[in-house]
Amino acid sequence: MIYPKIALAQSIIEICSAKGIHNIIISPGSRNAPLTIGFAQNPNFKCYSIADERCAAFFALGIAMQTKKPTAVVCTSGSALLNYYPAVAEAFYSQIPLIVISADRPQSKIDIGDGQTIRQENVYLNHSVFNANLTEDASVENDLKINKAIETAILQKGPVHINAPFEEPLYETVSELSVEPKITTPEEEIPTKIIDNSEEIVSIWNSAKRKLILIGGINESNSIDQEILENLGNDPSIVVLTETTSNLHHPSFINSIDTLITPFDDSDFKELEAQVLITFGGMIVSKRIKAFLRKYKPAHHWHIDTLRAYNTFNTLSKHFVMEPNDFFKDLLPKTEFTASNYFKKIDKIYSLRNKRKEEYLKKIPFSDFKVFEKVIESLPKNSHLQISNSSAIRYAQLIEIDPSIEVFCNRGTSGIDGSTSTAVGSAVGSGKQTVFITGDISFLYDSNALWNSYIPKNFKIIIINNGGGGIFRILPGHEEKPVFNTYFETSHQLTAEHLAKMYNCNYFKANDLTELNENLEKLYNNNGAPGILEVFTPTAENDVILKQYFKELV
């Protein structure tokens, strides 16, 4: 086998192999040549070459999201490292294991006025779970730092940074290892499966006639036992609100939160006000539910997560450091159904809302809302759906999605950057048919995501092109003036047609409902290359149609 001559590079590569790191995304460069040579010629690794560092890091994040295993990104020294930062922040808040390995100049070369010699050590300090600042020579101390970084990424489900200084020459190779790096075995942490002070918790649970469960994004559809879902769905004192990205389903669960609560007035909110609030899963999309919970505070707010508990609603009273499934497996056998009309009242309102929604969707013209309805109902069963941020994820929250379809979105930082790259990486990582729904601004912002050789042929992109940032029209206070159009909405006349041709993607477009239905069928049936369907909707009408929807729900 061929190895880099530099001993420190050998140590990094051998420790990654011993720790089971398999997927390596390499951003081409010179200073990282020892790592590139070692990773690319070792059969234990699957290597990908992606030139745009921001795209590379989000691609890695998408793979890690699906495999549930750490994925590494490797870059040269200097500004390349900074381009990974948006994905690092996303991994930090979405609890996804991402290993950043950066090549660096030796310490003596930093701050002497040479090119690409930025201060790389601890550059991600605010958004990482561990930073390994290595010295130039291979050593046990360096080995321990590398081991610790990888172990921390796994245990704390977050991004880590390994910064490795290399001196020239960089491209020399050897046929034998010159090091035998130390491999550590971390003590296995046994997760808590029993609720502390359960008698008090059981007492509060049994006495509460209004229990609200709010479930955010979860990357695993089978994370909660079906028996538990049935119990929660059948308890008359429980209302379960799920976000689209929760990937948990039951006929009694309310899966379109905004459809339920947007028309509420104060008296309605009083009916929904909970005595006990339980939250688990990732960040919440719905601004309305956040506003409601901040105003109508529950007496008890319990968050269940093995690592963190954000006090999103300023109501948090207890953090259960355990898996949600273990929490309910311990709690529910000790509890009993509480006599209550809480679910019945809310379910009656929600059923009426859904009837109104069906009536409204039948009569609205071609628009963002209509397109989302048709696109989502067209999705192949058992596929993966990736959604970009901004208005795309908010529209998706209003439409019923088949339970066989798993839904993902970068909600850690909720940025539009990297949505397409994440979707491509996710498609590679899962091996499943993946459909990505995005807005025009989000797609154009991350168009370099298509600049790689690994996009599966059955990967489909559906772009809702409304000529700008449609989210800003939905937000309160916008006025149709040049400042709004230029600096907020970012009005444009661009399309994806030439990009599709450049990147060898099949391209389809739709300007009305007939063309949409015809080209959705063509998009799914043509698997000779990745496909893009661009749907053009009326810029000025979309927000009017959406706002009227909430008025007609009552």
Coordinates of C-alpha atoms in Angstrom, one line a residue:
M1 CA 0.0 0.0 0.0
I2 CA 1.1 3.6 -0.6
Y3 CA 1.3 5.9 2.4
P4 CA 2.2 9.6 2.8
K5 CA 5.7 10.0 4.0
I6 CA 4.7 12.6 6.7
A7 CA 4.2 10.6 9.9
L8 CA 1.5 12.9 11.3
A9 CA -0.7 12.3 8.2
Q10 CA -0.2 8.5 8.7
S11 CA -1.4 8.7 12.3
I12 CA -4.5 10.6 11.3
I13 CA -5.4 8.2 8.6
E14 CA -4.7 5.1 10.6
I15 CA -6.7 6.3 13.6
C16 CA -9.7 7.2 11.4
S17 CA -9.6 3.7 9.9
A18 CA -9.4 2.1 13.4
K19 CA -12.4 4.2 14.5
G20 CA -14.5 3.0 11.6
I21 CA -14.6 6.3 9.7
H22 CA -15.5 5.3 6.1
N23 CA -16.7 8.3 4.1
I24 CA -14.1 11.0 3.4
I25 CA -15.0 14.1 1.4
I26 CA -11.8 15.8 0.1
S27 CA -11.6 19.4 -1.0
P28 CA -8.7 19.5 -3.5
G29 CA -5.7 21.5 -2.4
S30 CA -1.9 21.3 -1.9
R31 CA -1.3 21.5 1.8
N32 CA -3.6 18.6 2.4
A33 CA -1.8 16.4 -0.2
P34 CA -0.4 14.0 2.5
L35 CA -4.0 13.3 3.7
T36 CA -5.4 13.1 0.2
I37 CA -2.8 10.6 -0.8
G38 CA -3.3 8.4 2.2
F39 CA -7.1 8.4 2.3
A40 CA -7.6 8.0 -1.5
Q41 CA -5.3 5.0 -1.7
N42 CA -6.6 3.1 1.3
P43 CA -9.4 0.6 0.5
N44 CA -10.9 1.2 4.0
F45 CA -12.2 4.6 2.9
K46 CA -14.8 5.8 0.3
C47 CA -13.5 9.1 -0.9
Y48 CA -15.3 11.9 -2.8
S49 CA -13.7 14.9 -4.4
I50 CA -15.8 18.1 -4.2
A51 CA -14.0 21.4 -5.1
D52 CA -16.4 23.9 -3.5
E53 CA -15.7 23.6 0.3
R54 CA -19.1 24.9 1.4
C55 CA -20.8 22.3 -0.8
A56 CA -18.3 19.6 0.3
A57 CA -19.1 20.1 4.0
F58 CA -22.9 20.1 3.4
F59 CA -22.6 17.0 1.2
A60 CA -20.7 15.3 4.1
L61 CA -23.4 16.5 6.5
G62 CA -26.1 14.9 4.3
I63 CA -24.2 11.5 4.3
A64 CA -23.8 11.7 8.1
M65 CA -27.5 12.5 8.5
Q66 CA -28.5 9.3 6.8
T67 CA -25.7 6.9 7.9
K68 CA -25.8 8.1 11.6
K69 CA -22.0 7.8 11.5
P70 CA -19.3 10.5 11.5
T71 CA -18.3 11.7 8.0
A72 CA -15.0 13.5 7.5
V73 CA -14.2 16.5 5.3
V74 CA -10.5 17.3 4.5
C75 CA -9.2 20.6 3.2
T76 CA -6.1 22.6 2.5
S77 CA -4.9 25.5 4.6
G78 CA -6.3 29.0 4.7
S79 CA -9.7 30.3 3.7
A80 CA -10.8 26.8 2.6
L81 CA -11.4 26.0 6.2
L82 CA -13.7 29.0 6.7
N83 CA -16.0 27.8 3.9
Y84 CA -16.8 24.7 5.9
Y85 CA -18.2 26.9 8.7
P86 CA -21.9 27.1 7.7
A87 CA -22.1 23.3 7.7
V88 CA -20.2 23.0 10.9
A89 CA -22.8 25.3 12.6
E90 CA -25.6 23.3 11.1
A91 CA -24.1 20.0 12.4
F92 CA -23.6 21.6 15.8
Y93 CA -27.3 22.6 16.2
S94 CA -28.7 19.5 14.4
Q95 CA -26.5 17.1 16.4
I96 CA -24.8 15.5 13.4
P97 CA -21.3 14.0 13.7
L98 CA -19.0 15.8 11.3
I99 CA -15.2 15.6 11.4
V100 CA -13.3 18.5 9.9
I101 CA -9.6 17.7 9.2
S102 CA -7.7 20.7 8.0
A103 CA -4.1 20.9 6.8
D104 CA -2.2 23.8 8.2
R105 CA 1.2 25.5 7.8
P106 CA 3.7 24.9 10.6
Q107 CA 3.2 27.3 13.6
S108 CA 6.4 29.3 12.6
K109 CA 4.7 30.3 9.3
I110 CA 1.6 31.8 10.8
D111 CA 1.3 35.6 10.8
I112 CA 4.5 36.2 8.9
G113 CA 2.7 37.6 5.8
D114 CA 2.7 34.4 3.7
G115 CA -0.3 33.3 1.6
Q116 CA -3.1 31.2 3.1
T117 CA -1.7 31.3 6.6
I118 CA -4.8 32.3 8.6
R119 CA -5.1 31.4 12.3
Q120 CA -6.7 28.0 12.0
E121 CA -6.5 26.7 15.5
N122 CA -9.9 26.8 17.3
V123 CA -11.5 28.6 14.4
Y124 CA -14.8 26.7 15.1
L125 CA -14.6 27.1 18.9
N126 CA -18.1 28.5 19.3
H127 CA -19.8 25.7 17.2
S128 CA -17.9 22.5 17.8
V129 CA -17.8 19.9 20.5
F130 CA -14.0 19.3 20.4
N131 CA -10.9 20.9 18.8
A132 CA -7.7 18.9 18.3
N133 CA -4.8 21.3 17.6
L134 CA -2.0 19.0 16.6
T135 CA 1.8 19.7 16.6
E136 CA 3.9 19.0 13.6
D137 CA 5.5 15.7 14.6
A138 CA 3.7 12.4 15.2
S139 CA 3.4 11.8 18.9
V140 CA 1.3 9.9 21.5
E141 CA -0.1 13.3 22.6
N142 CA -1.3 14.0 19.0
D143 CA -2.7 10.4 18.8
L144 CA -4.7 11.0 22.0
K145 CA -6.2 14.2 20.6
I146 CA -7.2 12.6 17.3
N147 CA -8.8 9.7 19.2
K148 CA -10.6 12.1 21.5
A149 CA -11.9 14.2 18.6
I150 CA -13.5 11.2 16.8
E151 CA -14.9 9.7 20.0
T152 CA -16.4 13.1 20.9
A153 CA -18.1 13.5 17.5
I154 CA -19.7 10.1 18.1
L155 CA -20.7 10.5 21.7
Q156 CA -21.8 14.1 21.5
K157 CA -23.3 14.0 18.0
G158 CA -21.6 17.1 16.7
P159 CA -18.8 18.6 14.7
V160 CA -15.1 18.3 15.7
H161 CA -12.0 19.9 14.2
I162 CA -8.6 18.3 13.8
N163 CA -6.0 20.8 12.7
A164 CA -2.8 19.3 11.4
P165 CA 0.4 21.3 10.4
F166 CA 2.5 19.9 7.6
E167 CA 5.8 21.1 6.3
E168 CA 7.0 20.6 2.7
P169 CA 7.7 18.4 0.8
L170 CA 4.0 17.3 0.8
Y171 CA 3.8 14.7 -2.0
E172 CA 6.4 12.1 -1.0
T173 CA 5.2 8.6 -0.4
V174 CA 6.4 5.4 1.2
S175 CA 5.4 1.8 1.1
E176 CA 5.6 1.1 4.8
L177 CA 4.1 2.9 7.8
S178 CA 6.7 4.7 10.0
V179 CA 4.3 5.0 12.9
E180 CA 2.1 2.7 15.1
P181 CA -0.4 5.2 16.4
K182 CA -2.1 4.7 19.7
I183 CA -5.8 3.7 19.5
T184 CA -7.9 4.3 22.5
T185 CA -11.1 2.5 23.5
P186 CA -13.5 4.9 25.2
E187 CA -15.5 3.6 28.2
E188 CA -19.0 2.7 26.9
E189 CA -21.6 5.1 28.3
I190 CA -24.7 3.3 29.4
P191 CA -27.7 5.5 28.6
T192 CA -30.2 6.2 31.3
K193 CA -33.4 4.2 30.8
I194 CA -35.2 5.0 34.1
I195 CA -36.8 8.3 35.0
D196 CA -35.3 9.9 38.1
N197 CA -37.9 10.7 40.8
S198 CA -40.6 8.9 38.7
E199 CA -43.2 9.0 41.5
E200 CA -43.4 12.8 41.3
I201 CA -43.5 12.7 37.4
V202 CA -46.2 10.1 37.4
S203 CA -48.3 12.1 39.9
I204 CA -48.0 15.2 37.8
W205 CA -48.8 13.2 34.6
N206 CA -51.9 11.5 36.0
S207 CA -53.3 14.7 37.5
A208 CA -52.9 16.8 34.3
K209 CA -56.1 16.9 32.2
R210 CA -54.3 18.8 29.4
K211 CA -51.0 17.4 28.2
L212 CA -49.4 18.7 25.0
I213 CA -46.6 16.9 23.2
L214 CA -44.7 18.8 20.6
I215 CA -42.3 16.8 18.4
G216 CA -39.6 18.5 16.3
G217 CA -37.4 17.1 13.6
I218 CA -36.2 13.5 14.0
N219 CA -34.0 11.8 11.5
E220 CA -35.3 8.3 12.2
S221 CA -38.8 7.3 11.5
N222 CA -38.8 4.3 13.8
S223 CA -37.3 6.1 16.8
I224 CA -40.5 5.6 18.9
D225 CA -42.1 2.2 19.4
Q226 CA -45.5 1.9 17.7
E227 CA -47.0 0.8 21.1
I228 CA -46.0 4.1 22.6
L229 CA -47.4 6.1 19.6
E230 CA -50.7 4.2 20.0
N231 CA -50.8 5.0 23.8
L232 CA -50.2 8.7 23.1
G233 CA -52.7 8.8 20.3
N234 CA -55.5 7.2 22.4
D235 CA -55.1 9.1 25.6
P236 CA -58.0 11.7 25.8
S237 CA -55.9 14.1 27.9
I238 CA -53.1 14.3 25.3
V239 CA -52.8 16.4 22.1
V240 CA -49.7 15.5 20.0
L241 CA -48.4 18.1 17.5
T242 CA -45.9 16.9 15.0
E243 CA -43.8 18.8 12.6
T244 CA -43.3 17.5 9.0
T245 CA -39.7 16.6 9.8
S246 CA -40.7 14.5 12.9
N247 CA -41.3 11.4 10.8
L248 CA -43.7 10.1 13.4
H249 CA -47.3 9.3 12.4
H250 CA -50.6 8.4 14.1
P251 CA -54.2 9.2 12.9
S252 CA -54.7 11.2 16.1
F253 CA -51.6 13.3 15.7
I254 CA -52.0 16.9 14.4
N255 CA -49.4 17.2 11.6
S256 CA -50.1 20.7 10.4
I257 CA -49.7 22.9 13.5
D258 CA -50.2 26.2 11.7
T259 CA -53.4 25.0 10.1
L260 CA -54.8 24.4 13.6
I261 CA -53.7 27.4 15.5
T262 CA -53.3 30.3 13.0
P263 CA -57.0 31.3 13.2
F264 CA -57.1 31.0 17.0
D265 CA -58.1 34.0 19.1
D266 CA -57.4 34.3 22.9
S267 CA -60.3 32.1 23.9
D268 CA -59.2 29.4 21.5
F269 CA -55.6 29.5 22.8
K270 CA -57.0 29.1 26.3
E271 CA -58.6 25.8 25.2
L272 CA -55.2 24.6 23.9
E273 CA -53.2 25.8 26.9
A274 CA -51.4 22.9 28.5
Q275 CA -50.7 22.0 32.1
V276 CA -47.8 19.7 31.0
L277 CA -45.7 20.3 27.8
I278 CA -43.4 17.5 26.6
T279 CA -41.0 18.3 23.8
F280 CA -38.4 16.2 21.9
G281 CA -36.7 16.2 18.5
G282 CA -35.0 19.0 16.8
M283 CA -35.8 22.7 16.2
I284 CA -39.4 23.8 15.7
V285 CA -40.4 25.4 12.3
S286 CA -43.7 26.9 13.3
K287 CA -43.3 30.4 14.6
R288 CA -47.0 30.4 15.7
I289 CA -46.6 27.5 18.1
K290 CA -43.5 29.2 19.6
A291 CA -45.4 32.4 20.1
F292 CA -48.3 30.6 21.7
L293 CA -46.2 28.6 24.2
R294 CA -44.2 31.8 25.1
K295 CA -47.5 33.5 26.0
Y296 CA -49.5 30.7 27.4
K297 CA -46.9 29.0 29.5
P298 CA -47.5 25.4 30.8
A299 CA -47.0 24.7 34.5
H300 CA -44.5 22.0 33.5
H301 CA -42.2 21.8 30.4
W302 CA -40.2 18.6 30.1
H303 CA -37.7 18.2 27.3
I304 CA -36.3 14.8 26.5
D305 CA -32.9 14.6 24.8
T306 CA -29.6 12.7 25.6
L307 CA -27.5 15.8 25.1
R308 CA -29.2 19.2 25.2
A309 CA -32.4 21.1 26.2
Y310 CA -33.0 24.5 24.7
N311 CA -35.4 26.7 26.6
T312 CA -37.1 27.8 23.4
F313 CA -40.3 28.9 25.0
N314 CA -38.9 30.3 28.3
T315 CA -40.8 27.6 30.1
L316 CA -38.3 24.7 30.6
S317 CA -38.7 23.1 34.0
K318 CA -36.9 19.7 33.6
H319 CA -34.5 18.1 31.1
F320 CA -34.6 14.3 31.0
V321 CA -31.2 13.2 29.7
M322 CA -32.4 10.0 27.9
E323 CA -33.8 8.7 24.7
P324 CA -37.5 9.7 24.2
N325 CA -38.4 6.1 23.6
D326 CA -36.9 5.0 26.9
F327 CA -38.6 7.9 28.7
F328 CA -42.1 6.8 27.6
K329 CA -41.3 3.1 28.0
D330 CA -40.6 3.8 31.7
L331 CA -43.4 6.3 32.2
L332 CA -46.5 5.0 30.5
P333 CA -46.8 1.6 32.3
K334 CA -46.9 3.6 35.5
T335 CA -49.6 6.0 34.4
E336 CA -53.3 5.8 33.5
F337 CA -55.5 7.6 31.0
T338 CA -56.9 10.7 32.6
A339 CA -60.6 11.6 32.0
S340 CA -60.5 14.7 29.8
N341 CA -62.1 16.4 26.8
Y342 CA -58.8 18.1 25.8
F343 CA -58.1 15.9 22.7
K344 CA -61.8 15.8 21.7
K345 CA -62.1 19.5 21.6
I346 CA -58.9 20.1 19.6
D347 CA -59.5 17.2 17.3
K348 CA -63.0 18.6 16.4
I349 CA -61.5 21.9 15.5
Y350 CA -58.7 20.3 13.5
S351 CA -61.1 18.1 11.6
L352 CA -63.1 21.1 10.6
R353 CA -59.9 22.9 9.5
N354 CA -58.9 20.0 7.2
K355 CA -62.4 20.1 5.5
R356 CA -61.9 23.9 5.0
K357 CA -58.4 23.2 3.6
E358 CA -59.7 20.7 1.1
E359 CA -62.4 23.1 -0.1
Y360 CA -59.9 25.9 -0.4
L361 CA -57.3 24.0 -2.3
K362 CA -59.9 22.9 -4.8
K363 CA -60.7 26.5 -5.8
I364 CA -57.3 28.3 -5.7
P365 CA -55.5 29.1 -8.9
F366 CA -52.0 28.0 -9.9
S367 CA -49.7 29.3 -7.2
D368 CA -47.0 28.2 -4.7
F369 CA -49.6 26.6 -2.4
K370 CA -51.3 24.7 -5.3
V371 CA -47.9 23.5 -6.6
F372 CA -46.9 22.2 -3.2
E373 CA -50.1 20.3 -2.9
K374 CA -49.6 18.6 -6.3
V375 CA -45.9 18.0 -5.9
I376 CA -46.3 16.4 -2.4
E377 CA -49.1 14.1 -3.5
S378 CA -47.0 13.0 -6.4
L379 CA -44.0 11.8 -4.3
P380 CA -43.0 8.2 -4.8
K381 CA -43.9 6.0 -1.8
N382 CA -41.0 5.0 0.5
S383 CA -38.8 7.8 -0.9
H384 CA -36.9 10.5 0.9
L385 CA -38.0 14.1 0.8
Q386 CA -35.5 16.8 1.4
I387 CA -36.8 20.3 1.7
S388 CA -35.0 23.7 1.7
N389 CA -35.6 26.3 4.2
S390 CA -37.6 29.6 4.1
S391 CA -41.1 29.3 2.5
A392 CA -40.5 25.8 1.2
I393 CA -40.5 24.0 4.6
R394 CA -43.4 26.2 5.7
Y395 CA -45.6 25.3 2.7
A396 CA -44.7 21.6 3.2
Q397 CA -46.0 21.8 6.8
L398 CA -49.5 22.6 5.5
I399 CA -49.8 19.5 3.2
E400 CA -50.4 15.9 4.2
I401 CA -47.4 13.7 3.4
D402 CA -47.6 10.0 3.0
P403 CA -46.3 8.3 6.1
S404 CA -44.0 6.0 4.0
I405 CA -42.0 9.1 3.0
E406 CA -39.2 10.3 5.4
V407 CA -38.7 14.1 5.5
F408 CA -35.5 16.0 6.2
C409 CA -34.5 19.7 6.4
N410 CA -31.5 21.6 7.7
R411 CA -33.3 23.1 10.7
G412 CA -30.2 23.5 13.0
T413 CA -29.5 27.0 11.8
S414 CA -32.4 27.2 9.3
G415 CA -30.3 28.7 6.6
I416 CA -30.8 28.3 2.8
D417 CA -27.1 27.8 2.3
G418 CA -26.2 24.2 1.5
S419 CA -29.7 22.8 1.2
T420 CA -29.1 21.3 -2.2
S421 CA -25.6 19.9 -1.2
T422 CA -27.2 18.3 1.9
A423 CA -29.9 16.7 -0.3
V424 CA -27.3 15.3 -2.7
G425 CA -25.2 13.9 0.2
S426 CA -28.3 12.5 1.8
A427 CA -29.3 10.7 -1.4
V428 CA -25.8 9.2 -1.6
G429 CA -25.8 8.3 2.1
S430 CA -29.3 6.7 2.1
G431 CA -29.2 5.0 -1.4
K432 CA -33.0 5.8 -1.5
Q433 CA -34.9 7.6 -4.2
T434 CA -34.6 11.3 -3.0
V435 CA -36.7 14.2 -4.1
F436 CA -35.5 17.7 -3.2
I437 CA -38.1 20.6 -3.1
T438 CA -36.5 24.0 -3.1
G439 CA -37.1 27.7 -3.8
D440 CA -35.4 29.6 -6.6
I441 CA -33.1 31.7 -4.3
S442 CA -32.1 28.7 -2.3
F443 CA -31.3 26.7 -5.4
L444 CA -29.3 29.5 -7.1
Y445 CA -27.4 30.2 -3.8
D446 CA -26.1 26.6 -3.7
S447 CA -25.9 25.8 -7.4
N448 CA -22.4 24.5 -7.0
A449 CA -24.0 21.5 -5.3
L450 CA -24.4 20.0 -8.8
W451 CA -20.7 20.4 -9.4
N452 CA -19.7 16.8 -8.4
S453 CA -19.7 13.4 -10.0
Y454 CA -21.8 11.5 -7.3
I455 CA -25.4 12.6 -7.9
P456 CA -27.6 9.5 -8.2
K457 CA -29.4 9.2 -11.5
N458 CA -32.8 9.0 -9.6
F459 CA -32.1 12.2 -7.7
K460 CA -34.9 14.7 -8.5
I461 CA -35.0 18.5 -7.8
I462 CA -38.2 20.4 -7.9
I463 CA -37.7 24.2 -8.0
I464 CA -40.5 26.5 -7.1
N465 CA -39.5 29.6 -9.0
N466 CA -41.6 32.6 -7.9
G467 CA -39.0 35.2 -9.1
G468 CA -37.4 36.0 -5.7
G469 CA -37.5 35.4 -2.0
G470 CA -41.2 34.6 -1.5
I471 CA -40.8 34.3 2.3
F472 CA -40.5 38.1 2.6
R473 CA -43.9 38.6 1.0
I474 CA -45.4 36.2 3.7
L475 CA -43.8 38.1 6.5
P476 CA -45.8 41.1 8.0
G477 CA -45.0 44.6 6.9
H478 CA -43.7 44.3 3.3
E479 CA -44.6 47.0 0.9
E480 CA -44.4 46.8 -2.9
K481 CA -41.5 49.3 -3.3
P482 CA -38.1 49.2 -5.1
V483 CA -36.3 48.8 -1.8
F484 CA -38.3 45.7 -1.0
N485 CA -38.0 44.1 -4.4
T486 CA -34.3 44.7 -4.7
Y487 CA -32.9 44.2 -1.1
F488 CA -35.4 41.8 0.5
E489 CA -37.2 39.8 -2.2
T490 CA -34.1 39.8 -4.5
S491 CA -36.3 39.9 -7.7
H492 CA -34.7 38.2 -10.7
Q493 CA -35.4 36.7 -14.1
L494 CA -33.0 33.7 -13.8
T495 CA -33.9 30.1 -14.5
A496 CA -32.2 26.7 -13.9
E497 CA -32.3 25.6 -17.6
H498 CA -28.7 26.4 -18.5
L499 CA -27.4 25.1 -15.2
A500 CA -29.2 21.8 -15.8
K501 CA -27.6 21.5 -19.2
M502 CA -24.1 22.3 -17.9
Y503 CA -24.4 19.7 -15.2
N504 CA -26.0 17.0 -17.5
C505 CA -29.4 17.0 -15.7
N506 CA -32.7 16.4 -17.4
Y507 CA -34.6 19.6 -17.4
F508 CA -38.4 20.1 -17.4
K509 CA -40.5 23.2 -16.7
A510 CA -44.1 24.0 -15.9
N511 CA -46.1 27.2 -16.0
D512 CA -49.6 25.8 -15.3
L513 CA -51.3 22.8 -13.7
T514 CA -51.4 20.8 -16.9
E515 CA -47.7 21.2 -17.5
L516 CA -47.0 20.4 -13.9
N517 CA -48.8 17.1 -13.9
E518 CA -47.3 16.1 -17.3
N519 CA -43.7 17.0 -16.3
L520 CA -43.9 15.5 -12.8
E521 CA -44.6 12.1 -14.5
K522 CA -41.7 12.7 -16.9
L523 CA -39.4 13.7 -14.1
Y524 CA -40.0 10.5 -12.1
N525 CA -39.9 8.2 -15.2
N526 CA -36.7 9.5 -16.7
N527 CA -33.8 8.0 -14.6
G528 CA -31.1 8.2 -17.2
A529 CA -29.7 11.2 -15.4
P530 CA -30.6 13.4 -12.4
G531 CA -33.6 15.6 -13.1
I532 CA -34.7 19.1 -12.5
L533 CA -38.3 20.3 -12.8
E534 CA -38.7 24.1 -12.5
V535 CA -42.2 25.4 -11.8
F536 CA -42.8 29.1 -12.4
T537 CA -45.5 30.6 -10.1
P538 CA -47.0 34.1 -10.0
T539 CA -44.8 36.3 -7.8
A540 CA -47.5 38.8 -6.6
E541 CA -50.3 36.4 -6.0
N542 CA -48.7 33.7 -3.8
D543 CA -48.7 35.6 -0.5
V544 CA -52.3 36.7 -1.1
I545 CA -53.5 33.1 -1.6
L546 CA -51.6 31.8 1.4
K547 CA -52.9 34.6 3.7
Q548 CA -56.5 34.1 2.5
Y549 CA -56.1 30.3 3.3
F550 CA -55.8 31.0 7.0
K551 CA -58.8 33.4 6.9
E552 CA -61.0 30.7 5.3
L553 CA -60.2 28.0 7.8
V554 CA -62.7 29.3 10.3

